[in-house]
Every structure is written in C-alpha cells, then in structure tokens.
C-alpha cells in the first residue's frame, strides 16, 4: 500500500492512500495535534468530504485500538521467523505478589531469559515497558522467549 | 493603588461586545475582523459611543498586538515548508505578486499618492490574510482538498515576500534621503537574511536559552526578548513589528511550537485590540469619500486574486471547481494590509480610511465568495455550458 505524504505549509501534513476497496482516504495531521479523516468520493476528484475529527487524545485512543491487534500480529510473525522463539501471555492476577510493584522487581529477563515486550491493560497497550512500569492486577504481559522461559515468567508472576 | 473604574468598565463592555460579534461572525464562517473594525469606528471620535478612558489602553494594546501578530507569524515560518512552496510555486507566487500589487500601485498613482504611498497600497492589495484563509479552510473542512497545498504554498511565499517588504517599507516610510533609504533597505534585507542564517545554524542554541519547561517562564522570556528587539528595531527606524518578526523567524522546532501554543491566546486578544485601534484611528466621516475607490479596488482584487489562485491550483493539476475554490480563498484581506497602513498611516491621511474600507469589504467578501465557489454545480460533461455554471466573480460583486 502506498501512502502519499503532502505537506500543508503552516498547517501540517496530509496522508493519502487508496484502500483495498478502491476508496480514496486522506488523513490530515495538523500541527496542533488534531486529526481529520477525509474521503474522496464525490463527482469532484479534488474535493474531500470530512468524515471525522479527532483531537490528539482521541487520535491516540483510535491509534491504539487500531494498532493493538497488529502488535500481537507482529509478535506472532516474529516468532514464526525465528525458530525456537515463541510468544506467550501471562496474566498478573489480582493480589499477585507483583500487583502494584514495578516491572523491574520481577527480574524476569535475568532469571528466565524471556523478555516482557508489552503490557496490555484493558484497552491500553504499553509497548516496550520500562522496568519502572508499575504492574496492576489484571494486566496481561506479552512475553517473548523460549517455551521454558515463558513458563518461568509465569511461575515468577504467580509467585 | 486606585482602581480605574471607568477604564475597567469600558474595557469590559468593549471585550464583551467583541465576543458577541466574534461569535456571530464565526456562526456564518466569516472573519470577525470587519466587525472588530466596525466596533472601533463606533467607539472612536465621531462614533456612536466614545470611550475616553479606554482609549489609551487600546493604543498601547494595539502596539503589542502588531508585535504579537508578527512574532507568531515568524514562529509559523519553517524553512522546510518554505522550500516546498519554492519548489513548485515560484511561478504562482510571481503571478500572484505582479497581478495583485499592480492594481494597488496604479490606484495609488491615480489617487495622487507619493512613491511610499503607492508602495504601501501595492502591498495592501498584494497580500492575502494567511490568518483568515487558513482558518477559513479549516472551518470549511477543505484541508483535505487537492487545491489546499497550492493555496497554502502561495500564502507562505507571500509571507516571505512580506518579510522582505515590511522592513523596506518601514525604512522608506521613516524618511531620509535616497542613499539613507538604500542603506536602510540593505540593512533591513540583511537583518532578514541574518535571522534566517541564525535560525538555520544556531536556532537550537537560542531555543535552549529561551526554552523552559514552565509555560510562564517560556512566555516571559520570549515576550521579554521580543519586546526588547522590537524596541531596538523601532529605535533604528526599522519598525517594531519587523523586529518581532525576526525574533519569530529565529526560533524553530520544539521551542517555536511551544511558544506558539503559549502565545496564541494572548495574540488573539491583542490582535482584536489592534483591529479595534485601526477602527478607532479612522473617523467614520472620512470613510464615505473613499468608499467608491475602495469598492473599485476590491472588485479588481477579486478578479486578480482569483486569477492568481486558479493559476496556482492548475499547476497542481487541480480541476476547474478546485481552481475556483483556490482563487476565491485568496481574496480575504486582514491583518497585513492593516499593519502596512499602520506603518505609513500618519503620513498619508487618505490611505488609512481607504485601506480600512478595502479590508472591511474583502474580509467579508473573501470568505463568502469561497463558500459560494464550494457550492458550484459540478459539470459532468465539461464542454456543455450548464446553466449556473458561470464563474462566480462576475455576478457576486465584492461590495457586499
């Protein structure tokens, strides 16, 4: 898929692409952080119909919703490409020893060799969490490593 | 400290009135600038409701308003965006400059103005209001349209032309013999180029110096520096506004973005006061005699701007309807024409009322025309002349 980038001097950027159904779609990214979704469908090929407007916060939320499955997908692709590497999901139980403690406290990578590459918290995805990221009950940890490593992380988190 | 009750009350009433008028204008996707000018006319000498106590504040506020308008304009400016505009739209900018500055110069000559007056009037008819146009495109949801980059590129190049024109005009207007004027012009152009070089090479250093995580600190530092530079520029007869613009040019990147965010509300407030002050400085009685000239000039401008905009859009391969939208979008006048007249206003008594009337007409007509152009019927068969598909400029006169 080709995404064309058009500079709008003084305003921001516009991205354009044609989706698989042949619809021409434009995304106006303004310098203020606002976004506008545009569809070109009328008889005039130069005129866009503004479909949706997002402020920066809403745009972040939409990006996360649209991006979340793709993160998992990419991990799945990655593990397919590298033999012996698998991804797994480990849930932090409510009342677990690590509920409310920073990720670094698990010392998961040192002890098992497996990496925690993302924390999924409800609809939010914390990609590449730092050791300071405080875990909460109900968090899903996305772990990449060997089978044994992932089992090891599971045991650490379960306590 | 004694509370100046009269000042507070008058100022409060004025701001409340501006707010109501601004809301009304926005409801019809029009620029509030003409209404601010009208308010200024109404409260000035010979108006319906004079405000003696607030006059002095409005005068000071207007000076700050010009400085903030140009500082923020300088902040908007990025060399990368300018380069993109240059790459494709230098011919558009030339067509735009020649077609639109010429009527002003000729009108100035016909009205018997001197060289500086002609130059000022040429500038006023040449430059569109990037503020009004950008806001209008956003309000009409046209940022996604194919013609929009062409419009914005022309505006950016106009802004660049202003960067060179304003210092030149300021120096010439401050008087002096011809060699002083030439020296001053060279100094002014040099200052703009130096500002560009500084922003390119050392912009990040200056940014680090001024930047502070605290918004209050950032505001105080940038505003402090700007006012000092503006005062120094005024001292060497190069106009405070130009000094402020140069400061804006030198700030780039993250600092510029944050400064813009912090300053914008302040700019909007003082810009409103500036438009008010322009209205105040013109006596309503002086407007009537210049009205025919302003109407004629506005009519010519509508035609020349539409031609320039159509040409720019056609260079981007935009179809006929988009070309009409682009042409009409460029018609709006506003802050710049008024800044120009502010620079030379005291020496030419007729120029102030003329340009005020002209801006008044086009600040209303521009947004209206481009909205009408957006509603043009689409012709599926290009060769058959569908009824109602005639160009809007000939029927929709600018005088309304």
Coordinates of C-alpha atoms in Angstrom, one line a residue:
Chain A
X1 CA 0.0 0.0 0.0
X2 CA 1.4 3.4 -1.0
X3 CA 0.8 6.3 1.4
X4 CA 1.4 9.7 -0.2
X5 CA 2.6 12.4 2.1
X6 CA 1.6 16.0 1.2
X7 CA 3.0 19.0 3.1
X8 CA 0.4 21.6 4.0
X9 CA 2.6 24.6 4.7
X10 CA 1.7 26.3 8.0
X11 CA -1.0 23.7 8.8
X12 CA 0.5 20.3 8.9
X13 CA 0.6 17.1 6.8
X14 CA -1.8 15.2 4.7
X15 CA -1.5 11.4 4.1
X16 CA -3.4 9.8 1.3
X17 CA -3.9 6.2 0.2
X18 CA -6.4 4.0 -1.6
X19 CA -7.7 1.2 0.4
X20 CA -8.4 -2.4 -0.8
X21 CA -11.9 -1.4 -1.9
X22 CA -10.7 1.4 -4.0
X23 CA -11.8 4.2 -1.7
X24 CA -9.5 7.2 -1.6
X25 CA -8.8 8.1 2.0
X26 CA -7.0 11.1 3.4
X27 CA -5.7 11.9 6.9
X28 CA -5.0 15.5 7.7
X29 CA -2.5 15.7 10.6
X30 CA -2.4 19.2 11.9
X31 CA 0.4 20.8 13.8
X32 CA -1.9 21.4 16.8
X33 CA -2.2 17.6 17.2
X34 CA -5.7 17.4 15.7
X35 CA -6.6 14.9 13.0
X36 CA -9.2 14.9 10.3
X37 CA -10.3 11.9 8.3
X38 CA -11.3 12.7 4.7
X39 CA -12.9 10.5 2.0
X40 CA -12.8 11.5 -1.7
X41 CA -16.0 10.1 -3.2
X42 CA -18.0 12.9 -4.9
X43 CA -18.0 13.8 -8.6
X44 CA -15.2 16.3 -8.0
X45 CA -11.9 14.4 -7.5
X46 CA -10.3 17.4 -5.8
X47 CA -12.9 17.7 -3.1
X48 CA -12.7 15.7 0.1
X49 CA -15.6 15.0 2.4
X50 CA -14.5 15.5 6.0
X51 CA -15.7 12.4 7.9
X52 CA -14.3 12.6 11.4
X53 CA -12.3 15.0 13.5
X54 CA -10.2 13.9 16.4
X55 CA -8.3 15.9 19.0
X56 CA -4.8 14.5 19.9
X57 CA -6.2 12.4 22.8
X58 CA -8.9 10.8 20.7
X59 CA -6.5 10.2 17.9
X60 CA -4.2 8.4 20.4
X61 CA -7.1 6.2 21.5
X62 CA -8.1 5.3 17.9
X63 CA -4.5 4.6 17.0
X64 CA -4.2 2.2 20.0
X65 CA -7.4 0.5 19.2
X66 CA -6.4 0.0 15.6
X67 CA -2.8 -0.8 16.4
X68 CA -3.3 -3.3 19.3
X69 CA -4.1 -6.4 17.2
X70 CA -1.3 -5.5 14.9
X71 CA 1.2 -5.5 17.7
X72 CA 0.2 -9.1 18.7
X73 CA 0.3 -10.0 15.0
X74 CA 3.8 -8.7 14.6
X75 CA 5.0 -10.7 17.6
X76 CA 3.4 -13.8 16.0
X77 CA 5.2 -13.1 12.7
X78 CA 8.4 -12.6 14.6
X79 CA 8.1 -15.9 16.4
X80 CA 7.4 -17.6 13.1
X81 CA 10.5 -16.2 11.6
X82 CA 12.8 -17.2 14.5
X83 CA 12.7 -20.9 15.2
X84 CA 12.7 -21.7 18.9
X85 CA 11.3 -18.3 19.8
X86 CA 7.7 -18.1 21.0
X87 CA 5.4 -15.5 22.4
X88 CA 3.1 -16.0 25.3
X89 CA 0.7 -14.1 27.5
X90 CA 1.0 -14.1 31.3
X91 CA -1.7 -12.5 33.4
X92 CA -0.9 -10.7 36.6
X93 CA -3.6 -11.9 39.0
X94 CA -5.3 -9.5 41.3
X95 CA -3.5 -9.9 44.6
X96 CA -0.4 -11.3 42.9
X97 CA 2.9 -10.5 44.6
X98 CA 3.7 -8.1 41.8
X99 CA 0.3 -6.3 41.8
X100 CA 1.4 -2.7 42.5
X101 CA 5.1 -3.3 42.1
X102 CA 7.4 -2.1 39.3
X103 CA 8.1 -4.5 36.4
X104 CA 11.8 -4.5 37.2
X105 CA 11.1 -6.2 40.5
X106 CA 10.2 -9.4 38.7
X107 CA 13.7 -9.6 37.3
X108 CA 12.1 -11.8 34.7
X109 CA 14.7 -11.5 32.0
X110 CA 17.7 -12.0 34.3
X111 CA 16.1 -15.1 35.8
X112 CA 14.4 -16.7 32.7
X113 CA 16.0 -15.1 29.6
X114 CA 12.5 -14.2 28.3
X115 CA 11.5 -10.5 27.6
X116 CA 8.4 -8.8 28.5
X117 CA 7.7 -6.7 25.4
X118 CA 4.3 -5.2 26.2
X119 CA 1.8 -4.8 29.0
X120 CA -1.8 -4.9 27.9
X121 CA -4.0 -3.1 30.4
X122 CA -7.7 -3.1 29.4
X123 CA -7.7 -1.3 26.1
X124 CA -4.3 0.3 26.6
X125 CA -1.1 -1.2 25.3
X126 CA 2.1 -0.3 26.9
X127 CA 4.7 -1.3 24.3
X128 CA 8.3 -1.7 25.4
X129 CA 7.6 -1.1 29.1
X130 CA 10.4 0.2 31.2
X131 CA 11.5 -1.6 34.4
X132 CA 9.8 1.3 36.3
X133 CA 6.4 0.5 34.9
X134 CA 4.1 -0.4 37.8
X135 CA 2.1 -3.6 37.2
X136 CA -1.5 -3.9 38.2
X137 CA -3.8 -6.8 38.8
X138 CA -5.4 -7.8 35.5
X139 CA -2.5 -6.7 33.4
X140 CA -1.6 -9.1 30.6
X141 CA 2.2 -9.4 30.0
X142 CA 3.3 -10.2 26.4
X143 CA 6.4 -12.3 26.8
X144 CA 8.8 -13.4 24.1
X145 CA 11.4 -16.2 24.7
X146 CA 11.8 -19.9 24.7
X147 CA 9.0 -22.2 25.9
X148 CA 10.9 -22.7 29.1
X149 CA 11.5 -19.0 29.6
X150 CA 7.8 -18.2 29.2
X151 CA 6.9 -20.9 31.7
X152 CA 9.5 -19.4 34.1
X153 CA 7.9 -16.0 33.8
X154 CA 4.5 -17.5 34.5
X155 CA 5.9 -19.1 37.7
X156 CA 7.5 -15.9 38.9
X157 CA 4.4 -13.8 38.4
X158 CA 2.2 -16.4 40.0
X159 CA 4.6 -16.3 43.0
Chain B
X1 CA -3.4 51.8 44.1
X2 CA -6.6 53.4 42.8
X3 CA -8.8 51.2 40.7
X4 CA -9.7 53.0 37.5
X5 CA -13.4 52.1 37.5
X6 CA -14.2 53.9 34.2
X7 CA -11.3 52.1 32.3
X8 CA -12.3 48.7 33.7
X9 CA -16.0 49.2 32.8
X10 CA -15.3 50.5 29.3
X11 CA -12.8 47.8 28.5
X12 CA -15.1 45.1 29.9
X13 CA -18.0 46.3 27.8
X14 CA -15.8 46.5 24.7
X15 CA -14.4 43.0 25.1
X16 CA -17.9 41.6 25.8
X17 CA -19.2 43.3 22.6
X18 CA -16.3 41.9 20.6
X19 CA -17.0 38.4 22.0
X20 CA -20.7 38.6 20.9
X21 CA -19.7 40.0 17.4
X22 CA -17.0 37.4 17.1
X23 CA -19.4 34.5 17.9
X24 CA -21.9 35.9 15.4
X25 CA -19.2 36.1 12.6
X26 CA -18.0 32.5 13.4
X27 CA -21.5 31.2 13.2
X28 CA -21.6 32.2 9.5
X29 CA -17.9 31.1 9.0
X30 CA -16.9 34.7 8.4
X31 CA -13.9 36.5 9.7
X32 CA -14.6 38.7 12.8
X33 CA -12.1 41.3 11.7
X34 CA -14.6 43.6 9.9
X35 CA -16.8 43.5 13.0
X36 CA -13.8 44.5 15.2
X37 CA -13.1 47.4 12.7
X38 CA -16.7 48.5 12.9
X39 CA -16.6 48.4 16.7
X40 CA -13.5 50.6 16.6
X41 CA -15.3 53.0 14.3
X42 CA -18.3 53.1 16.6
X43 CA -16.4 53.9 19.7
X44 CA -14.0 56.4 18.1
X45 CA -14.3 60.1 17.8
X46 CA -17.5 61.0 15.9
X47 CA -18.8 57.5 16.6
X48 CA -21.9 56.5 18.4
X49 CA -20.4 55.5 21.8
X50 CA -17.0 57.1 22.6
X51 CA -14.8 55.6 25.3
X52 CA -12.4 58.2 26.6
X53 CA -10.9 56.2 29.4
X54 CA -10.1 53.0 27.4
X55 CA -8.5 54.9 24.5
X56 CA -5.0 55.0 25.9
X57 CA -5.1 51.3 26.8
X58 CA -6.3 50.4 23.3
X59 CA -3.5 52.4 21.8
X60 CA -0.8 50.5 23.8
X61 CA -2.6 47.2 23.3
X62 CA -2.6 47.8 19.5
X63 CA 1.2 48.2 19.5
X64 CA 1.6 45.0 21.4
X65 CA -1.0 43.4 19.1
X66 CA 1.1 44.1 16.0
X67 CA 4.2 42.8 17.7
X68 CA 2.4 39.5 18.7
X69 CA 0.9 39.1 15.2
X70 CA 4.3 39.3 13.5
X71 CA 6.1 37.3 16.2
X72 CA 3.6 34.4 15.8
X73 CA 3.9 34.7 12.0
X74 CA 7.6 34.4 12.3
X75 CA 7.1 31.3 14.5
X76 CA 4.9 29.7 11.9
X77 CA 7.6 30.0 9.3
X78 CA 9.7 27.0 8.7
X79 CA 12.4 26.8 6.1
X80 CA 11.3 23.3 5.1
X81 CA 7.8 24.4 4.3
X82 CA 9.1 27.4 2.5
X83 CA 11.4 25.1 0.4
X84 CA 8.4 23.0 -0.6
X85 CA 6.5 26.2 -1.6
X86 CA 9.5 27.3 -3.6
X87 CA 9.9 24.1 -5.4
X88 CA 6.5 24.1 -7.0
X89 CA 5.0 27.5 -6.7
X90 CA 7.6 30.2 -7.6
X91 CA 5.7 30.9 -10.8
X92 CA 2.4 31.1 -8.9
X93 CA 4.0 33.5 -6.4
X94 CA 5.3 35.7 -9.2
X95 CA 1.9 35.8 -11.0
X96 CA 0.3 36.5 -7.6
X97 CA 2.7 39.4 -6.8
X98 CA 2.5 41.0 -10.2
X99 CA -1.2 40.7 -10.7
X100 CA -2.1 41.9 -7.3
X101 CA 0.5 44.5 -6.4
X102 CA 0.0 46.3 -9.7
X103 CA -3.6 47.4 -9.1
X104 CA -2.6 48.9 -5.7
X105 CA 0.3 50.8 -7.2
X106 CA -1.8 52.1 -10.1
X107 CA -4.6 53.1 -7.8
X108 CA -2.1 54.9 -5.6
X109 CA -0.8 56.8 -8.6
X110 CA -4.3 57.7 -9.7
X111 CA -5.1 59.0 -6.2
X112 CA -2.1 61.2 -6.3
X113 CA -0.1 59.4 -3.6
X114 CA 3.7 59.7 -3.5
X115 CA 6.0 56.7 -4.0
X116 CA 5.8 55.4 -0.5
X117 CA 2.0 55.7 -0.6
X118 CA 1.9 53.7 -3.8
X119 CA 4.3 51.1 -2.4
X120 CA 2.1 50.8 0.7
X121 CA -1.1 50.4 -1.3
X122 CA 0.6 47.9 -3.6
X123 CA 1.5 45.8 -0.5
X124 CA -2.1 46.1 0.8
X125 CA -3.6 44.8 -2.4
X126 CA -1.0 42.1 -2.8
X127 CA -1.0 40.2 0.4
X128 CA -3.9 37.9 1.4
X129 CA -4.5 37.3 5.1
X130 CA -2.9 33.9 5.9
X131 CA -4.7 34.1 9.2
X132 CA -8.1 34.4 7.7
X133 CA -7.5 31.9 4.9
X134 CA -6.0 29.2 7.0
X135 CA -8.8 29.5 9.5
X136 CA -11.4 29.5 6.7
X137 CA -10.0 26.4 5.0
X138 CA -10.2 24.6 8.4
X139 CA -13.7 25.8 9.1
X140 CA -15.0 24.8 5.7
X141 CA -13.2 21.4 6.1
X142 CA -11.1 21.9 3.0
X143 CA -7.8 20.9 4.4
X144 CA -8.1 17.6 2.7
X145 CA -8.9 19.1 -0.7
X146 CA -6.5 18.9 -3.6
X147 CA -6.1 22.6 -4.1
X148 CA -5.3 23.3 -0.5
X149 CA -1.5 22.8 -0.7
X150 CA -1.3 25.3 -3.6
X151 CA -3.2 27.9 -1.6
X152 CA -1.0 27.4 1.4
X153 CA 2.1 27.5 -0.6
X154 CA 1.1 30.8 -2.2
X155 CA 0.4 32.1 1.3
X156 CA 3.8 31.0 2.6
X157 CA 5.6 32.7 -0.2
X158 CA 3.5 35.9 0.3
X159 CA 4.6 35.8 4.0
X160 CA 8.2 35.5 2.8
X161 CA 7.7 38.5 0.5
X162 CA 6.3 40.4 3.5
X163 CA 9.5 39.5 5.5
X164 CA 11.5 41.4 2.9
X165 CA 8.8 44.1 2.1
X166 CA 7.9 45.3 5.6
X167 CA 11.5 46.3 6.6
X168 CA 11.9 48.1 3.3
X169 CA 8.7 49.9 3.6
X170 CA 9.4 50.8 7.3
X171 CA 12.8 52.3 6.4
X172 CA 11.4 54.2 3.4
X173 CA 8.5 55.5 5.5
X174 CA 10.8 56.7 8.2
X175 CA 12.1 59.3 5.7
X176 CA 15.6 60.2 4.8
X177 CA 17.4 60.9 1.6
X178 CA 17.8 58.3 -1.1
X179 CA 21.1 56.9 0.0
X180 CA 19.9 56.6 3.6
X181 CA 16.9 54.7 2.2
X182 CA 19.0 52.4 0.2
X183 CA 21.3 51.7 3.2
X184 CA 18.3 51.2 5.4
X185 CA 16.8 48.8 2.8
X186 CA 20.1 46.8 2.6
X187 CA 20.3 46.7 6.4
X188 CA 16.7 45.5 6.6
X189 CA 17.1 42.8 4.0
X190 CA 20.4 41.9 5.7
X191 CA 18.6 41.5 9.0
X192 CA 16.1 39.1 7.5
X193 CA 18.9 37.0 5.9
X194 CA 20.8 37.1 9.2
X195 CA 17.7 35.9 11.1
X196 CA 17.4 33.1 8.6
X197 CA 21.0 32.1 9.0
X198 CA 20.8 32.3 12.8
X199 CA 17.7 30.2 12.8
X200 CA 19.3 27.6 10.5
X201 CA 22.7 27.4 12.3
X202 CA 22.1 28.4 15.9
X203 CA 18.3 28.1 16.3
X204 CA 18.6 25.3 18.7
X205 CA 21.0 27.2 20.9
X206 CA 18.7 30.2 21.1
X207 CA 15.8 27.7 21.7
X208 CA 17.7 26.2 24.6
X209 CA 18.4 29.6 26.1
X210 CA 14.7 30.6 25.9
X211 CA 13.0 27.3 26.5
X212 CA 11.9 26.3 29.9
X213 CA 9.6 23.5 30.9
X214 CA 7.4 26.1 32.8
X215 CA 5.0 27.8 30.4
X216 CA 5.2 31.0 32.5
X217 CA 8.9 31.2 32.2
X218 CA 8.8 30.5 28.5
X219 CA 6.2 33.3 28.0
X220 CA 8.2 35.8 30.0
X221 CA 11.5 35.0 28.3
X222 CA 10.2 35.0 24.7
X223 CA 8.0 38.1 25.2
X224 CA 10.8 39.9 27.0
X225 CA 13.3 39.3 24.3
X226 CA 10.7 40.1 21.6
X227 CA 9.8 43.5 23.1
X228 CA 13.4 44.4 23.6
X229 CA 14.3 43.6 20.0
X230 CA 11.1 45.3 18.8
X231 CA 12.1 48.5 20.7
X232 CA 15.6 48.4 19.3
X233 CA 14.3 47.9 15.8
X234 CA 12.0 50.9 16.3
X235 CA 14.9 52.9 17.6
X236 CA 16.8 52.4 14.3
X237 CA 13.6 53.2 12.3
X238 CA 13.1 49.7 11.2
X239 CA 9.6 49.2 12.8
X240 CA 9.0 47.2 16.0
X241 CA 6.8 44.8 14.0
X242 CA 9.7 43.8 11.8
X243 CA 11.9 43.2 14.9
X244 CA 9.3 40.9 16.4
X245 CA 9.0 39.1 13.1
X246 CA 12.8 38.5 13.0
X247 CA 12.7 37.0 16.6
X248 CA 9.9 34.7 15.4
X249 CA 12.0 33.6 12.4
X250 CA 15.0 32.7 14.6
X251 CA 13.0 30.4 16.9
X252 CA 12.5 27.0 15.5
X253 CA 11.4 23.4 16.3
X254 CA 10.1 22.5 19.7
X255 CA 10.6 25.9 21.2
X256 CA 8.7 27.5 18.4
X257 CA 5.8 25.0 18.7
X258 CA 5.5 25.5 22.5
X259 CA 5.8 29.3 22.2
X260 CA 3.1 29.3 19.6
X261 CA 0.8 27.4 21.9
X262 CA 1.5 29.7 24.9
X263 CA 1.3 32.9 22.9
X264 CA -1.7 32.2 20.7
X265 CA -4.5 33.2 23.1
X266 CA -2.5 36.4 24.0
X267 CA -2.0 37.1 20.3
X268 CA -5.8 36.7 19.6
X269 CA -6.7 39.1 22.4
X270 CA -4.2 41.8 21.4
X271 CA -4.9 41.4 17.7
X272 CA -8.5 42.1 18.4
X273 CA -7.4 45.3 20.2
X274 CA -5.2 46.1 17.2
X275 CA -8.2 45.9 14.8
X276 CA -10.2 47.9 17.2
X277 CA -7.5 50.6 17.3
X278 CA -7.4 50.8 13.5
X279 CA -11.1 51.4 13.5
X280 CA -10.6 54.0 16.3
X281 CA -8.0 55.8 14.3
X282 CA -10.3 56.4 11.3
X283 CA -13.1 58.9 11.6
X284 CA -16.4 57.4 10.1
X285 CA -16.9 60.7 8.2
X286 CA -13.6 60.1 6.3
X287 CA -14.8 56.7 5.0
X288 CA -17.6 57.9 2.7
X289 CA -15.4 59.8 0.3
X290 CA -13.0 56.9 -0.2
X291 CA -15.8 54.3 -0.5
X292 CA -16.0 54.3 -4.3
X293 CA -12.2 53.9 -4.7
X294 CA -12.2 51.1 -2.1
X295 CA -15.1 49.3 -3.9
X296 CA -13.4 49.6 -7.2
X297 CA -10.0 48.4 -5.8
X298 CA -11.8 45.5 -4.1
X299 CA -13.5 44.5 -7.3
X300 CA -10.2 44.5 -9.2
X301 CA -8.6 42.5 -6.4
X302 CA -11.3 39.8 -6.5
X303 CA -10.6 39.3 -10.2
X304 CA -6.8 39.3 -9.9
X305 CA -6.6 37.1 -6.8
X306 CA -9.0 34.6 -8.4
X307 CA -6.8 34.5 -11.5
X308 CA -3.6 34.0 -9.4
X309 CA -5.3 31.3 -7.3
X310 CA -6.6 29.5 -10.3
X311 CA -3.2 29.6 -11.9
X312 CA -1.5 28.2 -8.7
X313 CA -4.1 25.4 -8.4
X314 CA -3.8 24.5 -12.0
X315 CA -0.1 23.9 -11.6
X316 CA -1.0 21.2 -9.1
X317 CA -3.3 19.6 -11.6
X318 CA -6.5 20.7 -9.8
X319 CA -9.8 20.7 -11.8
X320 CA -11.9 23.7 -12.6
X321 CA -14.0 23.7 -9.4
X322 CA -11.0 23.4 -7.2
X323 CA -9.4 26.2 -9.1
X324 CA -12.4 28.5 -8.3
X325 CA -12.2 27.4 -4.7
X326 CA -8.4 28.3 -4.6
X327 CA -8.9 31.6 -6.3
X328 CA -11.7 32.8 -4.1
X329 CA -9.9 31.6 -1.0
X330 CA -7.1 34.0 -1.6
X331 CA -9.4 37.1 -1.7
X332 CA -9.6 37.7 2.0
X333 CA -7.6 40.6 3.4
X334 CA -6.9 41.3 7.0
X335 CA -4.1 41.9 9.4
X336 CA -1.2 42.6 6.9
X337 CA -2.9 45.2 4.9
X338 CA -3.7 47.0 8.2
X339 CA -0.1 46.5 9.5
X340 CA 1.2 48.1 6.3
X341 CA -1.1 51.0 6.7
X342 CA -0.1 51.3 10.3
X343 CA 3.5 51.7 9.2
X344 CA 2.8 54.7 6.9
X345 CA -0.6 55.8 8.2
X346 CA 0.4 59.0 9.8
X347 CA 1.9 60.5 6.7
X348 CA -1.0 59.7 4.3
X349 CA -4.3 60.8 5.7
X350 CA -6.3 59.2 2.9
X351 CA -4.6 55.8 2.9
X352 CA -5.8 54.8 6.4
X353 CA -9.6 55.2 5.6
X354 CA -9.1 53.7 2.1
X355 CA -7.3 50.5 3.3
X356 CA -9.7 50.2 6.2
X357 CA -12.7 50.3 3.9
X358 CA -10.9 47.9 1.5
X359 CA -10.1 45.4 4.2
X360 CA -13.6 45.7 5.5
X361 CA -15.1 44.8 2.1
X362 CA -12.7 41.9 1.3
X363 CA -12.6 40.4 4.8
X364 CA -16.4 39.9 4.3
X365 CA -16.4 39.2 0.6
X366 CA -13.5 36.7 0.6
X367 CA -15.0 34.1 2.9
X368 CA -18.4 34.5 1.3
X369 CA -17.0 34.1 -2.2
X370 CA -15.0 31.0 -1.4
X371 CA -18.1 29.4 0.3
X372 CA -20.1 30.1 -2.9
X373 CA -17.3 28.6 -5.0
X374 CA -17.5 25.5 -2.9
X375 CA -21.2 25.2 -3.9
X376 CA -20.6 25.4 -7.6
X377 CA -22.5 22.7 -9.5
X378 CA -20.3 20.0 -10.9
X379 CA -20.3 19.7 -14.6
X380 CA -20.1 16.1 -15.7
X381 CA -19.7 16.9 -19.3
X382 CA -17.1 19.7 -19.4
X383 CA -17.9 21.0 -22.8
X384 CA -21.6 21.7 -22.4
X385 CA -22.1 25.0 -20.6
X386 CA -24.5 24.1 -17.8
X387 CA -26.8 26.9 -16.6
X388 CA -25.5 28.3 -13.3
X389 CA -22.0 27.1 -14.0
X390 CA -20.8 30.5 -14.8
X391 CA -17.9 32.0 -12.9
X392 CA -18.9 33.4 -9.6
X393 CA -16.7 36.5 -9.6
X394 CA -18.7 38.3 -12.3
X395 CA -22.0 38.0 -10.6
X396 CA -21.1 38.1 -6.9
X397 CA -19.7 41.6 -6.7
X398 CA -17.3 42.2 -3.9
X399 CA -19.1 45.1 -2.5
X400 CA -21.4 43.2 -0.2

